[in-house]
Structure formats: structure tokens, C-alpha cells
Coordinates of C-alpha atoms and ligand atoms in Angstrom, one line a residue:
M1 CA 98.4 -74.0 -51.5
N2 CA 95.7 -74.3 -48.9
A3 CA 97.6 -72.2 -46.6
D4 CA 96.6 -71.1 -43.7
L5 CA 98.3 -68.1 -41.8
H6 CA 96.4 -66.4 -39.2
C7 CA 95.1 -68.3 -35.9
H8 CA 94.8 -68.7 -32.1
S9 CA 94.8 -71.0 -29.0
V10 CA 94.5 -71.1 -25.6
V11 CA 97.7 -69.6 -25.7
S12 CA 96.3 -66.1 -26.5
D13 CA 91.7 -65.7 -27.0
G14 CA 91.5 -69.1 -29.1
T15 CA 89.5 -71.6 -27.1
L16 CA 91.7 -74.9 -28.3
Q17 CA 95.0 -75.8 -27.6
P18 CA 97.9 -75.9 -29.9
E19 CA 98.2 -80.0 -31.0
A20 CA 94.2 -79.9 -30.9
L21 CA 94.4 -76.8 -34.3
A22 CA 96.9 -78.5 -35.2
A23 CA 95.3 -81.9 -35.7
R24 CA 92.5 -79.4 -37.0
A25 CA 94.3 -77.7 -39.7
K26 CA 95.8 -81.3 -41.0
A27 CA 91.5 -82.9 -41.1
N28 CA 90.3 -79.8 -43.1
G29 CA 93.0 -79.9 -45.5
V30 CA 95.8 -77.6 -44.8
E31 CA 99.0 -77.3 -46.4
L32 CA 101.1 -74.8 -44.6
W33 CA 99.7 -73.7 -41.6
A34 CA 100.7 -70.9 -38.6
L35 CA 99.2 -70.8 -35.3
T36 CA 99.4 -66.5 -34.1
D37 CA 98.8 -65.9 -30.8
H38 CA 97.9 -62.3 -29.9
D39 CA 101.6 -61.1 -28.3
E40 CA 102.7 -64.3 -27.4
V41 CA 105.3 -66.7 -29.0
G42 CA 104.2 -68.9 -26.0
G43 CA 102.9 -71.9 -28.3
Q44 CA 105.5 -71.8 -30.7
Q45 CA 107.2 -74.6 -30.1
R46 CA 104.0 -77.3 -28.6
A47 CA 102.3 -76.1 -32.3
R48 CA 105.6 -76.8 -34.0
A49 CA 106.2 -80.2 -32.4
A50 CA 102.4 -81.6 -32.8
A51 CA 102.5 -80.0 -36.6
R52 CA 105.5 -82.4 -37.4
E53 CA 104.0 -85.3 -35.7
I54 CA 101.7 -85.4 -38.0
G55 CA 103.6 -84.6 -41.4
L56 CA 101.7 -80.6 -41.4
P57 CA 104.1 -77.7 -42.7
Y58 CA 104.8 -74.5 -40.2
L59 CA 105.6 -71.7 -40.2
T60 CA 106.2 -69.8 -36.6
G61 CA 103.8 -66.8 -36.4
T62 CA 102.4 -64.5 -33.7
E63 CA 99.9 -60.9 -34.0
I64 CA 100.8 -58.0 -32.5
S65 CA 99.0 -55.4 -31.5
V66 CA 99.7 -51.6 -32.7
T67 CA 98.8 -48.6 -32.0
F68 CA 98.8 -46.5 -35.6
A69 CA 97.3 -43.1 -35.8
G70 CA 95.5 -43.5 -32.3
V71 CA 93.6 -46.8 -33.4
T72 CA 94.8 -50.6 -33.2
V73 CA 96.4 -52.2 -35.7
H74 CA 97.2 -55.6 -36.2
I75 CA 101.3 -56.7 -37.5
V76 CA 101.3 -60.8 -38.1
G77 CA 104.9 -62.1 -38.4
L78 CA 105.9 -65.6 -39.4
G79 CA 108.5 -67.5 -40.2
F80 CA 110.9 -65.9 -37.2
D81 CA 113.2 -67.2 -34.9
A82 CA 111.0 -67.9 -31.9
D83 CA 113.9 -67.8 -29.8
D84 CA 115.2 -64.6 -30.9
E85 CA 115.4 -62.0 -27.4
A86 CA 114.2 -58.4 -28.8
L87 CA 111.7 -60.4 -30.3
R88 CA 110.2 -61.8 -26.9
Q89 CA 111.3 -58.6 -24.6
G90 CA 109.1 -56.7 -27.6
L91 CA 106.3 -59.1 -27.0
A92 CA 106.4 -59.2 -23.5
A93 CA 106.1 -55.3 -22.7
T94 CA 103.6 -55.5 -25.3
R95 CA 101.2 -57.6 -23.5
G96 CA 102.8 -56.1 -20.2
G97 CA 99.7 -53.6 -19.2
R98 CA 96.9 -55.9 -20.3
D99 CA 96.0 -57.2 -16.9
E100 CA 95.6 -53.5 -15.8
R101 CA 93.7 -52.5 -18.8
A102 CA 91.4 -55.3 -17.6
R103 CA 90.8 -54.5 -14.1
E104 CA 89.3 -50.9 -15.7
M105 CA 87.8 -52.7 -18.1
A106 CA 85.5 -54.5 -15.2
A107 CA 85.4 -50.9 -13.8
E108 CA 83.7 -49.3 -16.4
L109 CA 81.3 -52.1 -17.0
A110 CA 80.3 -52.3 -13.6
K111 CA 79.3 -48.8 -13.6
V112 CA 77.0 -49.5 -16.1
G113 CA 75.4 -52.6 -13.3
I114 CA 77.5 -55.3 -15.2
L115 CA 79.7 -56.6 -11.6
G116 CA 82.4 -59.3 -11.3
A117 CA 83.3 -59.0 -15.5
Y118 CA 87.3 -59.3 -14.4
E119 CA 87.2 -62.7 -12.4
G120 CA 84.3 -63.6 -14.7
A121 CA 86.7 -63.1 -17.8
L122 CA 90.0 -64.9 -16.2
R123 CA 87.8 -68.2 -16.1
Y124 CA 88.3 -68.4 -20.2
V125 CA 92.2 -67.3 -19.9
G126 CA 94.5 -69.4 -20.6
N127 CA 97.4 -67.2 -20.2
P128 CA 97.5 -64.7 -17.7
D129 CA 99.2 -62.5 -19.8
L130 CA 97.3 -62.6 -22.1
I131 CA 93.3 -61.5 -20.5
S132 CA 91.9 -60.3 -24.3
R133 CA 88.8 -58.5 -25.0
T134 CA 87.9 -61.8 -26.3
H135 CA 87.7 -63.5 -22.9
F136 CA 85.4 -60.6 -21.0
A137 CA 83.1 -61.1 -24.3
R138 CA 82.8 -64.6 -23.5
H139 CA 81.9 -64.6 -20.1
L140 CA 79.3 -61.5 -21.4
V141 CA 78.2 -64.1 -23.4
E142 CA 77.6 -67.4 -20.6
T143 CA 75.8 -65.0 -18.5
G144 CA 73.4 -63.6 -21.0
V145 CA 74.0 -59.7 -20.8
C146 CA 74.6 -60.8 -24.6
T147 CA 73.7 -63.3 -27.0
D148 CA 76.9 -63.8 -29.2
T149 CA 80.4 -62.5 -29.3
S150 CA 78.9 -60.1 -32.2
D151 CA 76.8 -58.4 -29.7
V152 CA 79.2 -58.0 -27.6
F153 CA 81.6 -55.9 -29.8
R154 CA 78.4 -53.9 -30.9
R155 CA 77.6 -52.9 -27.1
F156 CA 80.3 -53.3 -25.5
L157 CA 84.1 -52.8 -25.2
V158 CA 85.3 -50.6 -28.6
E159 CA 84.5 -46.9 -28.5
G160 CA 81.8 -44.9 -27.3
K161 CA 80.7 -48.0 -25.7
P162 CA 80.7 -49.1 -21.9
G163 CA 84.1 -51.6 -21.0
F164 CA 85.9 -49.8 -24.0
V165 CA 89.5 -48.6 -22.2
P166 CA 92.0 -47.0 -24.8
H167 CA 95.2 -48.6 -24.4
R168 CA 98.8 -48.0 -26.0
W169 CA 100.3 -50.7 -28.1
A170 CA 103.9 -50.9 -29.8
T171 CA 104.7 -49.0 -32.4
L172 CA 104.8 -49.3 -35.7
R173 CA 107.5 -49.6 -36.2
N174 CA 108.8 -51.6 -33.0
A175 CA 106.8 -54.0 -34.5
V176 CA 108.0 -54.9 -38.1
Q177 CA 111.6 -54.7 -36.5
W178 CA 111.4 -56.8 -33.9
I179 CA 109.6 -59.2 -36.9
V180 CA 112.2 -59.1 -39.3
G181 CA 115.3 -58.4 -36.5
A182 CA 113.7 -62.2 -35.9
G183 CA 114.4 -62.8 -38.9
G184 CA 110.5 -62.9 -40.0
L185 CA 108.4 -61.2 -42.6
A186 CA 106.0 -58.6 -41.0
I187 CA 102.1 -58.7 -42.5
I188 CA 99.3 -56.3 -42.3
A189 CA 96.3 -58.2 -41.0
H190 CA 92.7 -57.7 -41.7
P191 CA 93.2 -53.7 -43.3
A192 CA 89.3 -53.9 -43.4
R193 CA 88.6 -53.9 -40.2
Y194 CA 90.7 -50.9 -39.5
K195 CA 88.0 -48.2 -41.1
F196 CA 90.6 -45.8 -41.8
T197 CA 90.7 -42.9 -44.2
P198 CA 92.1 -43.1 -47.6
N199 CA 94.9 -40.7 -46.1
E200 CA 95.5 -42.7 -43.3
E201 CA 95.6 -46.1 -44.7
Y202 CA 98.2 -44.8 -47.4
A203 CA 99.7 -43.9 -44.5
L204 CA 99.6 -46.9 -43.1
F205 CA 100.9 -49.0 -46.1
T206 CA 103.5 -46.3 -46.8
E207 CA 105.4 -46.4 -42.9
F208 CA 104.8 -50.2 -43.0
K209 CA 107.1 -50.5 -45.7
A210 CA 109.2 -48.3 -44.7
H211 CA 109.7 -50.0 -41.6
G212 CA 110.8 -53.2 -43.4
G213 CA 106.8 -55.0 -43.9
R214 CA 106.5 -56.9 -46.9
G215 CA 102.4 -58.4 -47.0
V216 CA 99.1 -57.9 -46.0
E217 CA 96.5 -60.3 -45.5
V218 CA 93.7 -60.3 -48.7
V219 CA 91.6 -63.1 -48.2
T220 CA 90.7 -64.0 -43.7
G221 CA 88.2 -64.8 -41.7
S222 CA 87.4 -60.8 -41.0
H223 CA 87.0 -59.9 -45.4
T224 CA 84.3 -60.0 -47.4
S225 CA 84.6 -61.6 -50.8
A226 CA 84.5 -57.4 -52.2
E227 CA 86.6 -56.7 -49.1
A228 CA 89.5 -59.0 -50.7
V229 CA 89.1 -58.2 -54.3
R230 CA 89.9 -54.3 -52.4
Y231 CA 93.1 -55.8 -50.8
A232 CA 94.8 -57.6 -53.5
G233 CA 94.4 -54.5 -55.5
A234 CA 95.9 -53.0 -52.4
A235 CA 98.8 -55.7 -52.3
R236 CA 99.4 -55.3 -56.4
E237 CA 100.0 -51.2 -55.7
F238 CA 102.1 -51.0 -52.7
D239 CA 103.9 -54.0 -54.1
L240 CA 103.0 -56.2 -51.6
L241 CA 102.9 -60.2 -51.0
A242 CA 99.7 -61.7 -50.3
S243 CA 98.3 -63.7 -47.2
R244 CA 95.7 -65.9 -46.2
G245 CA 94.5 -66.7 -43.0
S246 CA 91.3 -67.5 -41.3
D247 CA 92.6 -66.0 -38.3
F248 CA 89.9 -69.0 -36.1
H249 CA 89.4 -68.9 -32.6
S250 CA 86.8 -71.5 -31.2
P251 CA 85.0 -74.1 -33.4
D252 CA 81.9 -72.1 -31.6
E253 CA 82.2 -68.3 -32.6
S254 CA 84.4 -68.2 -35.4
R255 CA 82.4 -67.9 -38.8
I256 CA 85.4 -69.9 -40.8
D257 CA 86.9 -73.1 -39.6
L258 CA 90.5 -74.1 -39.8
G259 CA 91.3 -73.8 -43.9
G260 CA 88.2 -72.6 -44.8
L261 CA 89.0 -70.2 -47.1
P262 CA 88.8 -69.2 -50.0
P263 CA 91.9 -69.2 -52.3
L264 CA 93.8 -66.1 -53.2
P265 CA 92.5 -63.7 -55.9
V266 CA 94.7 -65.0 -59.5
G267 CA 98.0 -62.8 -60.2
L268 CA 99.3 -62.1 -56.7
T269 CA 102.8 -63.9 -55.4
P270 CA 101.8 -65.1 -52.0
V271 CA 103.6 -64.7 -49.1
W272 CA 104.8 -68.5 -48.3
E273 CA 107.1 -67.7 -51.8
A274 CA 109.3 -66.0 -50.4
L275 CA 108.7 -68.0 -47.2
E276 CA 110.3 -71.3 -48.7
A277 CA 113.3 -71.5 -46.7
R278 CA 111.9 -71.0 -43.3
I279 CA 108.8 -73.5 -43.4
Q280 CA 109.7 -76.7 -40.8
R281 CA 108.4 -80.3 -42.2
A282 CA 109.5 -83.1 -40.6
T283 CA 112.2 -85.0 -42.4
Ligands
AMP301 P1 92.4 -57.3 -27.7 O1 93.8 -57.6 -27.9 O2 92.3 -57.4 -26.0 O3 92.0 -55.5 -27.9 O4 91.2 -58.3 -28.1 C1 91.0 -58.0 -29.6 C2 90.3 -59.8 -30.0 O5 89.2 -59.4 -29.7 C3 90.5 -59.5 -31.4 O6 91.6 -60.5 -31.5 C4 89.4 -60.5 -31.5 O7 89.7 -61.7 -31.1 C5 88.3 -60.2 -30.9 N1 87.5 -58.5 -31.4 C6 87.5 -57.6 -31.5 N2 86.4 -57.0 -32.5 C7 85.6 -58.0 -33.2 C8 84.4 -58.5 -33.4 N3 83.8 -57.3 -33.7 N4 84.0 -59.5 -33.6 C9 84.2 -61.0 -32.2 N5 85.5 -60.5 -32.1 C10 86.2 -59.5 -32.0
MN302 MN1 91.4 -63.1 -31.2
MN303 MN1 93.4 -59.5 -35.1
MN304 MN1 94.1 -62.3 -35.1

């Protein structure tokens, strides 16, 4: 099945509206879709309604920012009740420090002569609660400081580079419990991105499972084909369900379009088998 269970709208750091994403997913042959905005469920109603209108099966989604072993890890939640109060409060607390962090990032960039970055980034922000590094990246590209967003994340905004501000996000335990408590399924997003040592990665997978986490992204826009093979192995080793999602943000920036990923490697159980009862279809 062409499931695409990871992407972003203007409600976080994507450039398209939820309705445009639904239409794009449908046009690209997606058969099961989820909008997974960072630390937000504010786009869920619109995404679900748009999907229903065009006959595209839908799962609720979000991508929670977590600090684990001093590193930012992303946990995708799928198939939860988007009105769950504990989940909503947890997400609100997680995105709470973003504006202050953004002002500090701008102050750090000013030290290397890049002035007005906060105001510049704000021009790209669709949700005032959710200013992110992506919005700064768009501003740095637009003003010619960098050639494209990968250039930004090589030279700025990452540890050891100008504009980086360390930040404490949710705990792994809380993020998984908010999702599970709302009736959803928790998934480790793009594990190859974290550059953990084998011991740290083992700790992440083990603790994630202990808290009730059930899945791992194997095929994602952030993984090479070798990394997909590697995390197919991890899914088997840790007995986790396998997920698949493009992590699409923008037609101009994303390497992989909605619905454009290769299939899951054989021999894995897809997350959507465990989510059958949570899929919303037009009836
Ligand atoms: P934040 O949540 O503010 O720390 O921003 C994280 C976002 O920055 C991610 O969700 C990506 O959209 C983007 N990002 C991080 N690293 C990269 C990268 N190397 N290339 C492109 N985008 C990136
Ligand atoms: Mn993002
Ligand atoms: Mn992510
Ligand atoms: Mn993402």
C-alpha cells in the first residue's frame, strides 16, 4: 500500500495548506495519509475533512520533539484522538519555548553579522506558536546568505555553528505516553538522522519500547536505501512495526514528494495493520 504517514503543513514548518497536501497526496497515488505537524494538532481537522472530501483514507498525526541523551529525537504519533486533553496540553508545553529560542537564535546570528533574522524568519511562519529552524533557513536562503536549506543546516543553526541554541524538548516517556494515552501509536521518526553511538541507539529503542512505543520509520525521505535496510533490521530485532513517510515539507525543498517513496522492505509488519480501526474513511 502507498501509505505516506509523515509530512508538514503551514501549521508547522511546511509551505502548503493541509487541503493542498491532501490533494497532492491523492494526485500522487497515496492510499493512506497522515499530516504530522511538529508539536501541533491544529491542522488535523482540516486535513481530515479535506481527505474525506476526496476519498483519501486518513490517520491523525503529529511529530513530537523530544530530548534524549542530549540529542533532539522526533517521535511520530498516529491514529490518536486529536481532542485528547493530556495530549493537547503536552504539545502546547512542548512548543512553548519556541519564540524565546527563536529570539536567542537571532541574537546568535547577529553576532556573526546576520541582522534581523527573527523578523525575517517570522515572515515565513504560518503558526505564531511554531517558529522553527526551517523558517530561519528559508530566510537565510531568500536573503542570499545560503544557497539552499541543506547549505543552511551545514553552516548554521546546528551544534557548533552560528545560530544554534540548545533547547530542552519533551521527555521520551512523556511523548510516548501522550500519544498512547490518546489511543494512538508511537513511532521513532527517521532514526538514521540522530548519529547516535550503538549504545545510545540501543538505549533509545529499549526505553522507547518500555514506555509503550510500537513502531519505527524504516522508509522515509531522510533515509538512504542502505539506511532503510539497516532499520528494517532494527524493526525485526526490537519487534517493532514499520512505518513509511516522505517527511514532505515543500515542493521547492523536499527531495521526496508525497507518495514518492519506495515500498517497505519485505518481511516487516506495517504500522497500518495495527491502525486499521483508527483509519478514517468517507462512508
Ligand atoms: P526545529 O524543530 O526548530 O529544531 O527545526 C527542525 C526542522 O528543521 C526539521 O523538522 C526539519 O524540517 C529542518 N531540518 C533539520 N535539519 C535539516 C537538514 N539537515 N536539512 C534540511 N532541513 C533540516
Ligand atoms: Mn520540519
Ligand atoms: Mn523530524
Ligand atoms: Mn518531519
